[in-house]
Amino acid sequence: MMLLDVADLAKTFTVRQGWPIPRQVSLRALDGVSFCVDRGEALGVVGESGCGKSTAARVVLRLIEADRGRVTFDGEDVLAASPARMRTLRRRMQIVFQDPASALDPRQRVGAALGEALAVHGMARDAAGARIGAVLDEVGLPAAAAGRFPHEFSGGQRQRIGIARALALAPDLIIADEPVSALDVSVQAQILLLLAELKRRRSLAFVFVSHDLGVVRHFCERTVVMYLGRIIESGPTGALFDAPKHPYTQLLRAACPVPDPAAPRRAAIAEGEPPSPVAPPPGCHFNPRCPLATPLCRDVVPPLRDFGAGRAVACHHAT
């Protein structure tokens, strides 16, 4: 059953560019982004830096206001909700940030950081104390951690605190914005196993933003691929990575390290640098780097076409 439905999201930022006399230019971070998430499902959002995946995550929670589009959470229009209603909705929609060090106030003890959200939502002090102890235990930290400061923990432990803070209000959806990219590989595995267990135990839905295809393949049932503010391919994770249809998705897969040093390396299929997001090329944004590009690709934006079995691809030449 669908929990989150995002349709035609658009967001443009005004940025300053140039030297010595800077000028204001428009950067279109999201250009008609649409996706959905079922209850208990993990949706991966992948793409290189600057493609708009983190902006999409923040717009869904209205940490950034959208210019256009619709976000429906459990049948309710999030973008039209009043501030009071948004406070209630955010009990059910939480976020885990990329950098656990900057996500926590260094002057605030862990218990106070976790209790702040509970107090905002009207939970009594005694009940809040019990909830804080329970969620710390659930993420593998002792109850004594509540009396310590963030700098007293390792990076992996700080991310566990961030996860505990997201869990404290018993949400239905967690947006995980690169939750393991700042951690060592061994710690990444521990955090992923923790998230998978929480997903199973609590029937949580996830929007899992990442640039690491291996992590997404391990954790997510479905994946969407973004490029310069647009979704260019989507589908079941295994099928999408085993047989990518869009040339950009093929490039991403080819760039993944191969664990066996004797295995043949996949050849890269694109050349050149990504275009500037403040001046993307017309038509398909990937056309300057695509080996399949034709005049049609340079003139016409390819629609996201349905290929069956849950697959959709925005490429004029996909088969």
mmCIF file of C-alpha atoms in Angstrom:
data_model
loop_
_atom_site.group_PDB
_atom_site.id
_atom_site.type_symbol
_atom_site.label_atom_id
_atom_site.label_comp_id
_atom_site.label_asym_id
_atom_site.label_seq_id
_atom_site.Cartn_x
_atom_site.Cartn_y
_atom_site.Cartn_z
ATOM 1 C CA MET A 1 0.000 0.000 0.000
ATOM 2 C CA MET A 2 1.392 3.399 -1.020
ATOM 3 C CA LEU A 3 2.649 5.620 1.810
ATOM 4 C CA LEU A 4 4.441 8.426 -0.071
ATOM 5 C CA ASP A 5 3.565 9.760 -3.534
ATOM 6 C CA VAL A 6 5.749 12.490 -5.053
ATOM 7 C CA ALA A 7 4.663 14.021 -8.360
ATOM 8 C CA ASP A 8 6.300 16.608 -10.653
ATOM 9 C CA LEU A 9 8.517 18.251 -8.017
ATOM 10 C CA ALA A 10 10.418 21.297 -9.218
ATOM 11 C CA LYS A 11 12.857 23.526 -7.353
ATOM 12 C CA THR A 12 15.064 26.339 -8.638
ATOM 13 C CA PHE A 13 17.697 28.159 -6.575
ATOM 14 C CA THR A 14 19.222 31.547 -7.285
ATOM 15 C CA VAL A 15 23.014 31.460 -6.905
ATOM 16 C CA ARG A 16 25.840 33.930 -7.412
ATOM 17 C CA GLN A 17 28.403 33.082 -10.074
ATOM 18 C CA GLY A 18 31.404 34.776 -11.628
ATOM 19 C CA TRP A 19 34.374 36.908 -10.602
ATOM 20 C CA PRO A 20 35.286 39.726 -10.055
ATOM 21 C CA ILE A 21 31.712 40.894 -10.663
ATOM 22 C CA PRO A 22 29.341 38.102 -9.592
ATOM 23 C CA ARG A 23 25.943 37.758 -11.187
ATOM 24 C CA GLN A 24 22.821 35.943 -10.114
ATOM 25 C CA VAL A 25 21.916 32.823 -12.091
ATOM 26 C CA SER A 26 19.204 30.190 -11.741
ATOM 27 C CA LEU A 27 20.034 26.606 -10.851
ATOM 28 C CA ARG A 28 17.224 24.140 -11.491
ATOM 29 C CA ALA A 29 17.856 21.469 -8.851
ATOM 30 C CA LEU A 30 14.644 19.501 -9.510
ATOM 31 C CA ASP A 31 12.857 19.319 -12.839
ATOM 32 C CA GLY A 32 9.657 17.263 -12.676
ATOM 33 C CA VAL A 33 10.734 14.551 -10.218
ATOM 34 C CA SER A 34 8.140 11.847 -9.448
ATOM 35 C CA PHE A 35 8.358 8.666 -7.382
ATOM 36 C CA CYS A 36 6.406 6.667 -4.787
ATOM 37 C CA VAL A 37 7.202 4.541 -1.735
ATOM 38 C CA ASP A 38 5.076 1.724 -0.325
ATOM 39 C CA ARG A 39 4.725 0.965 3.377
ATOM 40 C CA GLY A 40 7.730 -0.975 4.614
ATOM 41 C CA GLU A 41 9.648 -0.429 1.357
ATOM 42 C CA ALA A 42 13.099 1.073 0.855
ATOM 43 C CA LEU A 43 13.508 3.260 -2.246
ATOM 44 C CA GLY A 44 17.051 4.104 -3.294
ATOM 45 C CA VAL A 45 17.823 7.467 -4.923
ATOM 46 C CA VAL A 46 21.204 7.451 -6.660
ATOM 47 C CA GLY A 47 23.246 9.755 -8.862
ATOM 48 C CA GLU A 48 26.460 11.747 -8.845
ATOM 49 C CA SER A 49 26.974 14.819 -6.679
ATOM 50 C CA GLY A 50 24.787 17.754 -7.703
ATOM 51 C CA CYS A 51 22.059 15.670 -9.355
ATOM 52 C CA GLY A 52 19.381 16.877 -6.887
ATOM 53 C CA LYS A 53 18.831 13.754 -4.796
ATOM 54 C CA SER A 54 19.381 15.460 -1.414
ATOM 55 C CA THR A 55 17.264 18.426 -2.500
ATOM 56 C CA ALA A 56 14.423 16.038 -3.348
ATOM 57 C CA ALA A 57 14.698 14.458 0.102
ATOM 58 C CA ARG A 58 14.505 17.831 1.831
ATOM 59 C CA VAL A 59 11.627 19.070 -0.300
ATOM 60 C CA VAL A 60 9.589 15.986 0.629
ATOM 61 C CA LEU A 61 9.915 16.994 4.303
ATOM 62 C CA ARG A 62 9.431 20.698 3.499
ATOM 63 C CA LEU A 63 12.829 21.540 4.929
ATOM 64 C CA ILE A 64 13.010 23.285 1.539
ATOM 65 C CA GLU A 65 9.854 24.610 -0.086
ATOM 66 C CA ALA A 66 9.030 23.332 -3.572
ATOM 67 C CA ASP A 67 8.326 25.634 -6.521
ATOM 68 C CA ARG A 68 5.886 23.156 -8.046
ATOM 69 C CA GLY A 69 4.598 19.649 -7.556
ATOM 70 C CA ARG A 70 2.733 17.453 -5.092
ATOM 71 C CA VAL A 71 3.839 15.408 -2.081
ATOM 72 C CA THR A 72 1.163 13.110 -0.646
ATOM 73 C CA PHE A 73 1.912 11.269 2.594
ATOM 74 C CA ASP A 74 -0.630 8.647 3.640
ATOM 75 C CA GLY A 75 -3.289 10.446 1.571
ATOM 76 C CA GLU A 76 -2.510 13.942 2.905
ATOM 77 C CA ASP A 77 -1.103 16.832 0.850
ATOM 78 C CA VAL A 78 2.163 17.743 2.598
ATOM 79 C CA LEU A 79 2.872 20.886 0.576
ATOM 80 C CA ALA A 80 -0.549 22.357 1.434
ATOM 81 C CA ALA A 81 -0.379 21.531 5.169
ATOM 82 C CA SER A 82 -0.414 24.348 7.720
ATOM 83 C CA PRO A 83 2.577 24.775 10.089
ATOM 84 C CA ALA A 84 0.589 23.159 12.914
ATOM 85 C CA ARG A 85 -0.353 20.211 10.720
ATOM 86 C CA MET A 86 3.239 19.860 9.489
ATOM 87 C CA ARG A 87 4.394 19.506 13.089
ATOM 88 C CA THR A 88 2.036 16.559 13.464
ATOM 89 C CA LEU A 89 3.078 15.026 10.133
ATOM 90 C CA ARG A 90 6.755 15.255 11.038
ATOM 91 C CA ARG A 91 6.187 12.820 13.875
ATOM 92 C CA ARG A 92 5.685 10.251 11.119
ATOM 93 C CA MET A 93 8.378 11.518 8.704
ATOM 94 C CA GLN A 94 11.918 11.769 10.062
ATOM 95 C CA ILE A 95 15.383 12.262 8.572
ATOM 96 C CA VAL A 96 18.862 10.884 9.244
ATOM 97 C CA PHE A 97 21.549 13.265 7.989
ATOM 98 C CA GLN A 98 24.830 12.474 6.265
ATOM 99 C CA ASP A 99 27.284 13.918 8.801
ATOM 100 C CA PRO A 100 26.432 12.803 12.351
ATOM 101 C CA ALA A 101 28.902 15.264 13.870
ATOM 102 C CA SER A 102 27.281 18.374 12.377
ATOM 103 C CA ALA A 103 23.746 16.993 12.875
ATOM 104 C CA LEU A 104 24.160 17.015 16.679
ATOM 105 C CA ASP A 105 24.577 20.094 18.878
ATOM 106 C CA PRO A 106 28.044 19.709 20.493
ATOM 107 C CA ARG A 107 26.859 21.652 23.582
ATOM 108 C CA GLN A 108 23.860 19.401 24.175
ATOM 109 C CA ARG A 109 23.950 16.044 25.923
ATOM 110 C CA VAL A 110 22.570 13.109 23.976
ATOM 111 C CA GLY A 111 19.548 12.716 26.246
ATOM 112 C CA ALA A 112 18.623 16.373 25.778
ATOM 113 C CA ALA A 113 19.007 16.071 21.988
ATOM 114 C CA LEU A 114 16.678 13.083 21.873
ATOM 115 C CA GLY A 115 14.261 14.544 24.403
ATOM 116 C CA GLU A 116 13.880 17.862 22.600
ATOM 117 C CA ALA A 117 11.635 16.438 19.882
ATOM 118 C CA LEU A 118 9.606 14.493 22.446
ATOM 119 C CA ALA A 119 9.044 17.671 24.471
ATOM 120 C CA VAL A 120 7.978 19.602 21.365
ATOM 121 C CA HIS A 121 5.328 16.960 20.719
ATOM 122 C CA GLY A 122 4.021 17.072 24.282
ATOM 123 C CA MET A 123 5.447 13.930 25.862
ATOM 124 C CA ALA A 124 5.764 14.042 29.653
ATOM 125 C CA ARG A 125 9.287 14.070 31.142
ATOM 126 C CA ASP A 126 9.011 10.615 32.757
ATOM 127 C CA ALA A 127 7.654 9.009 29.600
ATOM 128 C CA ALA A 128 10.303 10.785 27.520
ATOM 129 C CA GLY A 129 13.078 9.422 29.734
ATOM 130 C CA ALA A 130 11.811 5.884 29.282
ATOM 131 C CA ARG A 131 11.498 6.366 25.506
ATOM 132 C CA ILE A 132 15.049 7.737 25.260
ATOM 133 C CA GLY A 133 16.445 4.711 27.079
ATOM 134 C CA ALA A 134 14.458 2.358 24.858
ATOM 135 C CA VAL A 135 15.594 3.859 21.547
ATOM 136 C CA LEU A 136 19.228 4.029 22.669
ATOM 137 C CA ASP A 137 19.038 0.337 23.493
ATOM 138 C CA GLU A 138 17.379 -0.344 20.137
ATOM 139 C CA VAL A 139 20.302 1.199 18.233
ATOM 140 C CA GLY A 140 22.915 -0.598 20.336
ATOM 141 C CA LEU A 141 23.944 2.114 22.804
ATOM 142 C CA PRO A 142 23.815 1.941 26.634
ATOM 143 C CA ALA A 143 21.339 4.067 28.561
ATOM 144 C CA ALA A 144 24.325 5.888 30.100
ATOM 145 C CA ALA A 145 25.001 7.435 26.691
ATOM 146 C CA ALA A 146 22.160 9.880 27.379
ATOM 147 C CA GLY A 147 24.366 11.774 29.836
ATOM 148 C CA ARG A 148 27.332 12.216 27.491
ATOM 149 C CA PHE A 149 28.191 14.773 24.788
ATOM 150 C CA PRO A 150 28.487 13.942 21.052
ATOM 151 C CA HIS A 151 32.277 14.436 20.963
ATOM 152 C CA GLU A 152 32.661 11.506 23.374
ATOM 153 C CA PHE A 153 31.456 9.061 20.703
ATOM 154 C CA SER A 154 32.939 7.652 17.514
ATOM 155 C CA GLY A 155 31.469 8.503 14.114
ATOM 156 C CA GLY A 156 29.477 5.269 13.968
ATOM 157 C CA GLN A 157 28.118 5.802 17.470
ATOM 158 C CA ARG A 158 27.114 9.365 16.604
ATOM 159 C CA GLN A 159 25.201 8.055 13.600
ATOM 160 C CA ARG A 160 23.439 5.596 15.915
ATOM 161 C CA ILE A 161 22.416 8.589 18.019
ATOM 162 C CA GLY A 162 21.057 10.278 14.888
ATOM 163 C CA ILE A 163 19.071 7.145 14.071
ATOM 164 C CA ALA A 164 17.781 6.996 17.654
ATOM 165 C CA ARG A 165 16.614 10.594 17.390
ATOM 166 C CA ALA A 166 14.706 9.736 14.207
ATOM 167 C CA LEU A 167 13.134 6.683 15.868
ATOM 168 C CA ALA A 168 12.085 8.471 19.073
ATOM 169 C CA LEU A 169 8.769 9.667 17.613
ATOM 170 C CA ALA A 170 7.925 6.257 16.094
ATOM 171 C CA PRO A 171 7.821 7.391 12.428
ATOM 172 C CA ASP A 172 6.439 5.487 9.446
ATOM 173 C CA LEU A 173 8.974 6.960 6.985
ATOM 174 C CA ILE A 174 12.673 7.743 7.383
ATOM 175 C CA ILE A 175 14.580 9.755 4.804
ATOM 176 C CA ALA A 176 18.208 8.643 5.053
ATOM 177 C CA ASP A 177 20.420 11.214 3.318
ATOM 178 C CA GLU A 178 23.774 9.498 2.661
ATOM 179 C CA PRO A 179 23.665 7.949 6.162
ATOM 180 C CA VAL A 180 26.845 5.874 5.828
ATOM 181 C CA SER A 181 29.033 7.847 3.398
ATOM 182 C CA ALA A 182 30.961 9.601 6.205
ATOM 183 C CA LEU A 183 31.793 6.312 7.972
ATOM 184 C CA ASP A 184 34.508 3.683 7.657
ATOM 185 C CA VAL A 185 33.586 0.670 5.550
ATOM 186 C CA SER A 186 33.343 -1.728 8.508
ATOM 187 C CA VAL A 187 31.152 0.743 10.389
ATOM 188 C CA GLN A 188 29.019 1.239 7.271
ATOM 189 C CA ALA A 189 28.177 -2.457 7.343
ATOM 190 C CA GLN A 190 27.130 -2.264 11.001
ATOM 191 C CA ILE A 191 24.862 0.737 10.382
ATOM 192 C CA LEU A 192 23.297 -0.897 7.314
ATOM 193 C CA LEU A 193 22.562 -4.058 9.287
ATOM 194 C CA LEU A 194 21.008 -1.919 12.024
ATOM 195 C CA LEU A 195 18.810 -0.052 9.525
ATOM 196 C CA ALA A 196 17.739 -3.311 7.897
ATOM 197 C CA GLU A 197 16.766 -4.765 11.265
ATOM 198 C CA LEU A 198 14.836 -1.608 12.211
ATOM 199 C CA LYS A 199 13.079 -1.692 8.841
ATOM 200 C CA ARG A 200 12.013 -5.292 9.395
ATOM 201 C CA ARG A 201 11.035 -4.895 13.053
ATOM 202 C CA ARG A 202 9.150 -1.614 12.727
ATOM 203 C CA SER A 203 7.896 -2.018 9.128
ATOM 204 C CA LEU A 204 9.589 1.283 8.293
ATOM 205 C CA ALA A 205 9.610 2.834 4.825
ATOM 206 C CA PHE A 206 12.847 4.472 3.660
ATOM 207 C CA VAL A 207 13.912 6.962 1.037
ATOM 208 C CA PHE A 208 17.609 6.059 0.945
ATOM 209 C CA VAL A 209 19.747 8.703 -0.775
ATOM 210 C CA SER A 210 23.217 7.524 -1.780
ATOM 211 C CA HIS A 211 25.914 7.648 -4.426
ATOM 212 C CA ASP A 212 27.097 4.139 -3.497
ATOM 213 C CA LEU A 213 25.373 1.599 -5.734
ATOM 214 C CA GLY A 214 26.602 -1.329 -3.639
ATOM 215 C CA VAL A 215 24.942 0.041 -0.511
ATOM 216 C CA VAL A 216 21.694 0.719 -2.378
ATOM 217 C CA ARG A 217 21.677 -2.746 -3.907
ATOM 218 C CA HIS A 218 22.038 -4.292 -0.455
ATOM 219 C CA PHE A 219 19.335 -2.220 1.230
ATOM 220 C CA CYS A 220 16.688 -1.101 -1.276
ATOM 221 C CA GLU A 221 13.928 -2.970 -3.100
ATOM 222 C CA ARG A 222 13.521 -0.283 -5.786
ATOM 223 C CA THR A 223 15.815 2.440 -7.119
ATOM 224 C CA VAL A 224 15.510 5.666 -9.077
ATOM 225 C CA VAL A 225 18.512 7.189 -10.872
ATOM 226 C CA MET A 226 18.808 10.991 -11.116
ATOM 227 C CA TYR A 227 20.848 13.157 -13.459
ATOM 228 C CA LEU A 228 20.854 16.971 -13.317
ATOM 229 C CA GLY A 229 17.511 17.255 -11.583
ATOM 230 C CA ARG A 230 15.617 14.578 -13.535
ATOM 231 C CA ILE A 231 14.844 10.908 -12.961
ATOM 232 C CA ILE A 232 16.264 9.037 -15.933
ATOM 233 C CA GLU A 233 15.643 5.431 -14.886
ATOM 234 C CA SER A 234 13.706 3.541 -12.223
ATOM 235 C CA GLY A 235 12.874 -0.037 -11.385
ATOM 236 C CA PRO A 236 13.473 -2.992 -9.062
ATOM 237 C CA THR A 237 17.009 -2.668 -7.734
ATOM 238 C CA GLY A 238 18.357 -6.030 -8.853
ATOM 239 C CA ALA A 239 16.967 -5.773 -12.381
ATOM 240 C CA LEU A 240 18.074 -2.155 -12.760
ATOM 241 C CA PHE A 241 21.689 -2.869 -11.797
ATOM 242 C CA ASP A 242 21.939 -6.228 -13.569
ATOM 243 C CA ALA A 243 20.608 -4.869 -16.867
ATOM 244 C CA PRO A 244 20.582 -1.042 -16.883
ATOM 245 C CA LYS A 245 18.857 0.450 -19.907
ATOM 246 C CA HIS A 246 19.921 4.099 -19.718
ATOM 247 C CA PRO A 247 23.511 4.873 -20.823
ATOM 248 C CA TYR A 248 24.078 6.930 -17.664
ATOM 249 C CA THR A 249 23.005 4.044 -15.404
ATOM 250 C CA GLN A 250 25.372 1.814 -17.365
ATOM 251 C CA LEU A 251 28.142 4.338 -16.701
ATOM 252 C CA LEU A 252 27.397 4.334 -12.965
ATOM 253 C CA ARG A 253 27.513 0.554 -12.835
ATOM 254 C CA ALA A 254 30.752 0.448 -14.824
ATOM 255 C CA ALA A 255 32.363 2.816 -12.297
ATOM 256 C CA CYS A 256 31.669 0.467 -9.366
ATOM 257 C CA PRO A 257 34.750 -1.346 -8.012
ATOM 258 C CA VAL A 258 34.952 -5.064 -8.786
ATOM 259 C CA PRO A 259 35.853 -7.171 -5.713
ATOM 260 C CA ASP A 260 37.783 -9.772 -7.738
ATOM 261 C CA PRO A 261 41.042 -8.249 -9.063
ATOM 262 C CA ALA A 262 41.203 -10.956 -11.745
ATOM 263 C CA ALA A 263 37.746 -10.144 -13.080
ATOM 264 C CA PRO A 264 37.563 -8.136 -16.310
ATOM 265 C CA ARG A 265 36.897 -4.447 -15.744
ATOM 266 C CA ARG A 266 33.822 -2.911 -17.281
ATOM 267 C CA ALA A 267 34.714 -0.233 -19.819
ATOM 268 C CA ALA A 268 33.398 3.286 -19.235
ATOM 269 C CA ILE A 269 30.933 4.316 -21.922
ATOM 270 C CA ALA A 270 31.005 8.116 -21.646
ATOM 271 C CA GLU A 271 33.616 10.826 -21.990
ATOM 272 C CA GLY A 272 33.839 14.416 -20.902
ATOM 273 C CA GLU A 273 32.778 16.292 -17.801
ATOM 274 C CA PRO A 274 29.194 16.732 -16.583
ATOM 275 C CA PRO A 275 27.655 19.986 -17.826
ATOM 276 C CA SER A 276 27.120 22.887 -15.457
ATOM 277 C CA PRO A 277 23.809 22.606 -13.568
ATOM 278 C CA VAL A 278 23.240 26.332 -14.092
ATOM 279 C CA ALA A 279 23.403 25.842 -17.877
ATOM 280 C CA PRO A 280 22.280 22.280 -18.661
ATOM 281 C CA PRO A 281 22.169 21.255 -22.319
ATOM 282 C CA PRO A 282 18.795 21.221 -24.086
ATOM 283 C CA GLY A 283 16.932 17.993 -24.708
ATOM 284 C CA CYS A 284 18.357 15.072 -22.773
ATOM 285 C CA HIS A 285 20.815 16.519 -20.256
ATOM 286 C CA PHE A 286 23.111 13.518 -20.748
ATOM 287 C CA ASN A 287 23.446 13.932 -24.519
ATOM 288 C CA PRO A 288 26.934 15.629 -24.547
ATOM 289 C CA ARG A 289 28.409 12.539 -22.840
ATOM 290 C CA CYS A 290 26.226 9.832 -24.364
ATOM 291 C CA PRO A 291 27.583 7.500 -27.100
ATOM 292 C CA LEU A 292 24.040 6.991 -28.416
ATOM 293 C CA ALA A 293 23.184 10.694 -28.764
ATOM 294 C CA THR A 294 21.452 11.852 -31.958
ATOM 295 C CA PRO A 295 19.961 15.207 -33.013
ATOM 296 C CA LEU A 296 16.676 14.014 -31.462
ATOM 297 C CA CYS A 297 18.412 13.757 -28.051
ATOM 298 C CA ARG A 298 19.703 17.321 -28.356
ATOM 299 C CA ASP A 299 16.307 18.749 -29.284
ATOM 300 C CA VAL A 300 13.657 16.756 -27.378
ATOM 301 C CA VAL A 301 13.446 15.882 -23.683
ATOM 302 C CA PRO A 302 12.906 12.094 -23.513
ATOM 303 C CA PRO A 303 9.831 11.091 -21.490
ATOM 304 C CA LEU A 304 10.060 8.488 -18.754
ATOM 305 C CA ARG A 305 8.695 5.488 -20.700
ATOM 306 C CA ASP A 306 7.213 2.378 -19.088
ATOM 307 C CA PHE A 307 9.077 -0.817 -20.041
ATOM 308 C CA GLY A 308 6.992 -3.171 -17.899
ATOM 309 C CA ALA A 309 7.963 -5.147 -14.780
ATOM 310 C CA GLY A 310 8.231 -1.861 -12.875
ATOM 311 C CA ARG A 311 10.948 -0.472 -15.182
ATOM 312 C CA ALA A 312 10.861 3.055 -16.630
ATOM 313 C CA VAL A 313 13.565 4.795 -18.668
ATOM 314 C CA ALA A 314 13.940 8.324 -20.036
ATOM 315 C CA CYS A 315 15.943 7.594 -23.185
ATOM 316 C CA HIS A 316 14.901 7.850 -26.836
ATOM 317 C CA HIS A 317 17.051 4.817 -27.713
ATOM 318 C CA ALA A 318 16.392 2.479 -24.777
ATOM 319 C CA THR A 319 15.111 -0.961 -25.736
#
